[in-house]
Amino acid sequence: MARYRQIHNQIWSDPDFELLSPFSKLIFIFLFSNPHRNESGLYQITYKKISNETCLGVEQVKECMAEIENREMIFYDPDNMVVFVKNALKYQSISPKV
């Protein structure tokens, strides 16, 4: 897994991101920049793990992820604990070739 992830400032002008609540913005940034994520943006993670690492309650994490998923920015399968961050590389690629 990567030890360094940059966050492009273009995220702040993304129309979908702008409409997210403050805690949902935190969860979204966490989902594409955490140390568990792989390059594809498709990986296993639990609500509890997200809760522990963001200091938000599990129910709040579930609400935020539902909000993000409603905007189709992520897809989460709670039965298999798998998340897909749709534009993970969009906000982090260092080179246009990536």
Coordinates of N, CA, C and O in Angstrom, one line a residue:
M1 N 0.8 -1.2 0.0 CA 0.0 0.0 0.0 C 0.9 1.3 0.0 O 2.0 1.2 0.5
A2 N 0.4 2.3 -0.5 CA 1.1 3.6 -0.6 C 1.3 4.2 0.8 O 0.4 4.1 1.6
R3 N 2.4 4.8 1.0 CA 2.6 5.5 2.2 C 2.3 7.0 2.1 O 2.2 7.7 3.0
Y4 N 2.2 7.5 0.8 CA 2.0 8.9 0.6 C 0.9 9.0 -0.4 O 0.9 8.3 -1.4
R5 N -0.1 9.8 -0.1 CA -1.2 10.1 -1.1 C -1.4 11.6 -1.0 O -1.6 12.2 0.0
Q6 N -1.3 12.2 -2.2 CA -1.6 13.6 -2.3 C -3.1 13.8 -2.6 O -3.7 12.9 -3.2
I7 N -3.6 15.0 -2.3 CA -5.0 15.3 -2.6 C -5.0 16.6 -3.5 O -4.5 17.6 -3.0
H8 N -5.4 16.4 -4.7 CA -5.5 17.6 -5.6 C -6.5 18.6 -5.1 O -7.6 18.2 -4.6
N9 N -6.2 19.9 -5.2 CA -7.2 20.9 -4.7 C -8.4 21.0 -5.6 O -9.4 21.7 -5.2
Q10 N -8.4 20.4 -6.8 CA -9.6 20.4 -7.6 C -10.8 19.8 -7.0 O -11.9 20.0 -7.4
I11 N -10.6 19.0 -6.0 CA -11.7 18.3 -5.3 C -12.7 19.3 -4.8 O -13.9 19.1 -4.7
W12 N -12.2 20.5 -4.3 CA -13.0 21.5 -3.7 C -14.0 22.2 -4.7 O -14.9 22.8 -4.2
S13 N -13.7 22.0 -6.0 CA -14.6 22.6 -6.9 C -15.4 21.5 -7.7 O -16.2 21.9 -8.6
D14 N -15.3 20.3 -7.3 CA -16.1 19.2 -7.9 C -17.6 19.4 -7.4 O -17.8 19.5 -6.2
P15 N -18.5 19.5 -8.4 CA -19.9 19.7 -8.0 C -20.5 18.7 -7.0 O -21.2 19.1 -6.1
D16 N -20.2 17.4 -7.2 CA -20.7 16.4 -6.3 C -20.1 16.6 -4.9 O -20.8 16.5 -3.9
F17 N -18.8 16.8 -4.8 CA -18.1 17.0 -3.5 C -18.6 18.2 -2.8 O -18.8 18.2 -1.6
E18 N -18.9 19.3 -3.5 CA -19.4 20.5 -2.9 C -20.7 20.3 -2.2 O -20.9 21.0 -1.2
L19 N -21.5 19.4 -2.7 CA -22.8 19.2 -2.1 C -22.8 18.3 -0.9 O -23.9 18.2 -0.2
L20 N -21.7 17.6 -0.6 CA -21.7 16.7 0.5 C -21.6 17.5 1.9 O -21.1 18.6 1.9
S21 N -22.2 16.9 2.9 CA -22.1 17.5 4.2 C -20.7 17.4 4.7 O -19.8 16.7 4.2
P22 N -20.3 18.2 5.7 CA -18.9 18.2 6.2 C -18.4 16.9 6.6 O -17.2 16.5 6.2
F23 N -19.1 16.1 7.3 CA -18.6 14.8 7.7 C -18.5 13.8 6.5 O -17.7 12.9 6.5
S24 N -19.4 13.9 5.6 CA -19.3 13.1 4.4 C -18.1 13.5 3.5 O -17.5 12.6 2.9
K25 N -17.7 14.7 3.5 CA -16.5 15.1 2.9 C -15.3 14.5 3.5 O -14.4 14.0 2.9
L26 N -15.3 14.4 4.9 CA -14.2 13.8 5.6 C -14.2 12.3 5.2 O -13.1 11.8 4.9
I27 N -15.3 11.6 5.2 CA -15.3 10.2 4.9 C -14.9 10.0 3.5 O -14.1 9.0 3.2
F28 N -15.3 10.8 2.6 CA -14.9 10.6 1.2 C -13.4 10.8 1.0 O -12.7 9.9 0.4
I29 N -12.8 11.8 1.6 CA -11.4 12.0 1.6 C -10.6 10.8 2.2 O -9.7 10.3 1.7
F30 N -11.2 10.4 3.3 CA -10.6 9.2 4.0 C -10.6 8.0 3.1 O -9.6 7.3 3.0
L31 N -11.7 7.7 2.4 CA -11.9 6.6 1.5 C -10.9 6.5 0.4 O -10.5 5.4 0.0
F32 N -10.5 7.7 -0.1 CA -9.5 7.6 -1.2 C -8.1 7.9 -0.8 O -7.2 7.8 -1.6
S33 N -7.9 8.2 0.5 CA -6.5 8.5 0.9 C -6.0 7.6 2.1 O -4.9 7.8 2.5
N34 N -6.8 6.7 2.5 CA -6.4 5.9 3.7 C -5.3 4.9 3.3 O -5.2 4.5 2.1
P35 N -4.6 4.3 4.3 CA -3.5 3.4 4.0 C -4.0 2.0 3.5 O -3.2 1.2 3.1
H36 N -5.3 1.7 3.6 CA -5.9 0.4 3.3 C -6.2 0.4 1.8 O -6.4 -0.7 1.2
R37 N -6.3 1.5 1.2 CA -6.8 1.6 -0.2 C -5.6 1.1 -1.2 O -4.5 1.4 -0.9
N38 N -6.0 0.4 -2.2 CA -5.0 0.1 -3.2 C -5.2 1.0 -4.4 O -6.1 1.9 -4.4
E39 N -4.4 0.8 -5.4 CA -4.4 1.7 -6.6 C -5.7 1.7 -7.4 O -6.1 2.7 -8.0
S40 N -6.4 0.6 -7.3 CA -7.7 0.5 -8.1 C -8.8 1.2 -7.4 O -9.8 1.5 -8.1
G41 N -8.7 1.5 -6.1 CA -9.8 2.1 -5.4 C -10.9 1.1 -5.0 O -11.9 1.5 -4.5
L42 N -10.6 -0.2 -5.1 CA -11.5 -1.3 -4.8 C -10.9 -2.1 -3.7 O -9.8 -2.7 -3.9
Y43 N -11.4 -2.0 -2.5 CA -10.8 -2.7 -1.4 C -11.8 -3.0 -0.3 O -12.9 -2.5 -0.2
Q44 N -11.4 -3.9 0.7 CA -12.2 -4.2 1.8 C -12.0 -3.3 3.0 O -10.9 -2.9 3.3
I45 N -13.1 -2.8 3.6 CA -13.0 -2.0 4.8 C -14.4 -2.0 5.4 O -15.4 -2.1 4.8
T46 N -14.4 -2.0 6.8 CA -15.6 -2.1 7.5 C -16.0 -0.7 8.0 O -15.2 0.2 8.1
Y47 N -17.3 -0.6 8.3 CA -17.8 0.6 8.9 C -17.0 0.9 10.2 O -16.7 2.0 10.6
K48 N -16.8 -0.2 11.0 CA -16.1 0.0 12.3 C -14.7 0.5 12.1 O -14.2 1.4 12.8
K49 N -13.9 0.0 11.1 CA -12.6 0.5 10.8 C -12.6 2.0 10.4 O -11.8 2.8 10.9
I50 N -13.6 2.4 9.6 CA -13.7 3.8 9.2 C -14.0 4.6 10.4 O -13.5 5.7 10.7
S51 N -14.9 4.1 11.3 CA -15.3 4.8 12.5 C -14.1 5.0 13.4 O -13.8 6.1 13.9
N52 N -13.3 3.9 13.6 CA -12.1 4.0 14.5 C -11.1 5.0 14.0 O -10.5 5.7 14.7
E53 N -10.9 5.1 12.7 CA -9.9 5.9 12.1 C -10.3 7.4 11.8 O -9.5 8.2 11.7
T54 N -11.6 7.6 11.8 CA -12.1 9.0 11.7 C -12.7 9.6 12.9 O -13.0 10.8 12.9
C55 N -12.8 8.8 14.0 CA -13.4 9.2 15.2 C -14.9 9.6 15.1 O -15.4 10.4 15.9
L56 N -15.6 9.1 14.1 CA -17.0 9.3 14.0 C -17.7 8.0 14.4 O -17.1 6.9 14.3
G57 N -18.9 8.1 14.9 CA -19.7 6.9 15.3 C -20.0 6.0 14.1 O -20.1 6.5 12.9
V58 N -20.2 4.7 14.3 CA -20.5 3.8 13.2 C -21.8 4.2 12.5 O -21.8 4.2 11.2
E59 N -22.8 4.6 13.2 CA -24.1 5.1 12.6 C -23.8 6.3 11.7 O -24.4 6.4 10.6
Q60 N -23.0 7.2 12.2 CA -22.7 8.4 11.4 C -21.9 8.1 10.1 O -22.2 8.6 9.1
V61 N -21.0 7.1 10.3 CA -20.3 6.6 9.1 C -21.2 6.1 8.1 O -21.1 6.3 6.9
K62 N -22.2 5.2 8.5 CA -23.1 4.6 7.6 C -24.0 5.7 6.9 O -24.2 5.6 5.7
E63 N -24.4 6.7 7.6 CA -25.2 7.8 7.0 C -24.3 8.6 6.0 O -24.8 8.9 4.9
C64 N -23.1 8.9 6.3 CA -22.2 9.6 5.4 C -21.9 8.7 4.1 O -22.0 9.3 3.0
M65 N -21.7 7.5 4.3 CA -21.4 6.6 3.2 C -22.6 6.5 2.3 O -22.5 6.5 1.1
A66 N -23.8 6.5 2.9 CA -25.1 6.4 2.1 C -25.2 7.7 1.3 O -25.6 7.7 0.1
E67 N -24.9 8.9 1.9 CA -24.9 10.1 1.2 C -24.0 10.2 0.0 O -24.3 10.6 -1.1
I68 N -22.8 9.7 0.2 CA -21.7 9.7 -0.8 C -22.2 8.7 -1.9 O -22.0 9.0 -3.1
E69 N -22.7 7.5 -1.5 CA -23.1 6.5 -2.5 C -24.3 7.1 -3.3 O -24.4 6.8 -4.5
N70 N -25.2 7.8 -2.7 CA -26.3 8.4 -3.4 C -25.9 9.3 -4.5 O -26.6 9.5 -5.5
R71 N -24.7 9.9 -4.4 CA -24.1 10.8 -5.4 C -23.3 10.0 -6.4 O -22.6 10.5 -7.3
E72 N -23.2 8.6 -6.2 CA -22.5 7.7 -7.0 C -21.0 8.0 -7.1 O -20.3 7.8 -8.1
M73 N -20.5 8.5 -6.0 CA -19.0 8.7 -5.8 C -18.3 7.5 -5.3 O -17.1 7.4 -5.5
I74 N -19.1 6.6 -4.6 CA -18.6 5.4 -4.1 C -19.7 4.3 -4.3 O -20.8 4.7 -4.5
F75 N -19.3 3.1 -4.2 CA -20.2 2.0 -4.2 C -19.7 1.1 -3.1 O -18.5 0.7 -3.0
Y76 N -20.6 0.7 -2.1 CA -20.2 -0.1 -1.0 C -21.1 -1.3 -0.9 O -22.4 -1.2 -0.9
D77 N -20.5 -2.4 -0.7 CA -21.2 -3.7 -0.5 C -21.0 -4.1 1.0 O -19.9 -4.6 1.3
P78 N -22.0 -3.8 1.9 CA -21.8 -4.0 3.3 C -21.7 -5.5 3.6 O -21.1 -5.9 4.6
D79 N -22.3 -6.4 2.8 CA -22.2 -7.8 3.1 C -20.8 -8.4 2.9 O -20.4 -9.2 3.7
N80 N -20.1 -7.8 1.9 CA -18.7 -8.3 1.7 C -17.7 -7.3 2.2 O -16.5 -7.5 2.1
M81 N -18.2 -6.1 2.7 CA -17.3 -5.1 3.2 C -16.3 -4.6 2.2 O -15.1 -4.4 2.5
V82 N -16.8 -4.3 1.0 CA -16.0 -3.9 -0.1 C -16.5 -2.5 -0.6 O -17.7 -2.3 -0.8
V83 N -15.5 -1.6 -0.8 CA -15.9 -0.3 -1.3 C -15.1 -0.1 -2.6 O -14.0 -0.6 -2.8
F84 N -15.8 0.6 -3.5 CA -15.1 1.1 -4.7 C -15.3 2.6 -4.7 O -16.4 3.1 -4.7
V85 N -14.1 3.3 -4.8 CA -14.1 4.7 -4.8 C -13.9 5.1 -6.3 O -12.9 4.9 -6.9
K86 N -15.0 5.5 -6.9 CA -15.2 5.7 -8.3 C -14.0 6.5 -8.9 O -13.5 6.1 -9.9
N87 N -13.7 7.6 -8.4 CA -12.7 8.5 -9.0 C -11.4 8.6 -8.1 O -10.9 9.7 -7.9
A88 N -11.0 7.5 -7.5 CA -9.9 7.5 -6.6 C -8.6 8.2 -7.2 O -7.9 9.0 -6.7
L89 N -8.4 7.8 -8.5 CA -7.2 8.3 -9.1 C -7.4 9.7 -9.7 O -6.4 10.5 -9.8
K90 N -8.6 10.1 -9.9 CA -8.9 11.5 -10.4 C -8.3 12.5 -9.5 O -7.8 13.5 -9.9
Y91 N -8.4 12.3 -8.2 CA -7.9 13.3 -7.2 C -6.5 13.1 -6.7 O -6.0 13.8 -5.9
Q92 N -5.9 12.0 -7.2 CA -4.6 11.7 -6.7 C -3.5 11.4 -7.7 O -2.3 11.3 -7.4
S93 N -3.8 11.2 -9.0 CA -2.8 10.9 -9.9 C -1.8 12.0 -10.0 O -2.1 13.2 -10.1
I94 N -0.6 11.6 -10.0 CA 0.5 12.6 -10.1 C 0.8 12.9 -11.6 O 1.2 14.0 -11.9
S95 N 0.6 12.0 -12.5 CA 0.9 12.1 -13.9 C -0.4 11.8 -14.7 O -1.1 10.9 -14.4
P96 N -0.6 12.5 -15.8 CA -1.7 12.1 -16.7 C -1.6 10.7 -17.3 O -2.6 10.2 -17.7
K97 N -0.4 10.1 -17.2 CA -0.2 8.8 -17.7 C -0.8 7.7 -16.8 O -1.0 6.6 -17.1
V98 N -1.0 8.1 -15.5 CA -1.5 7.1 -14.5 C -2.9 6.8 -14.7 O -3.8 7.6 -14.9

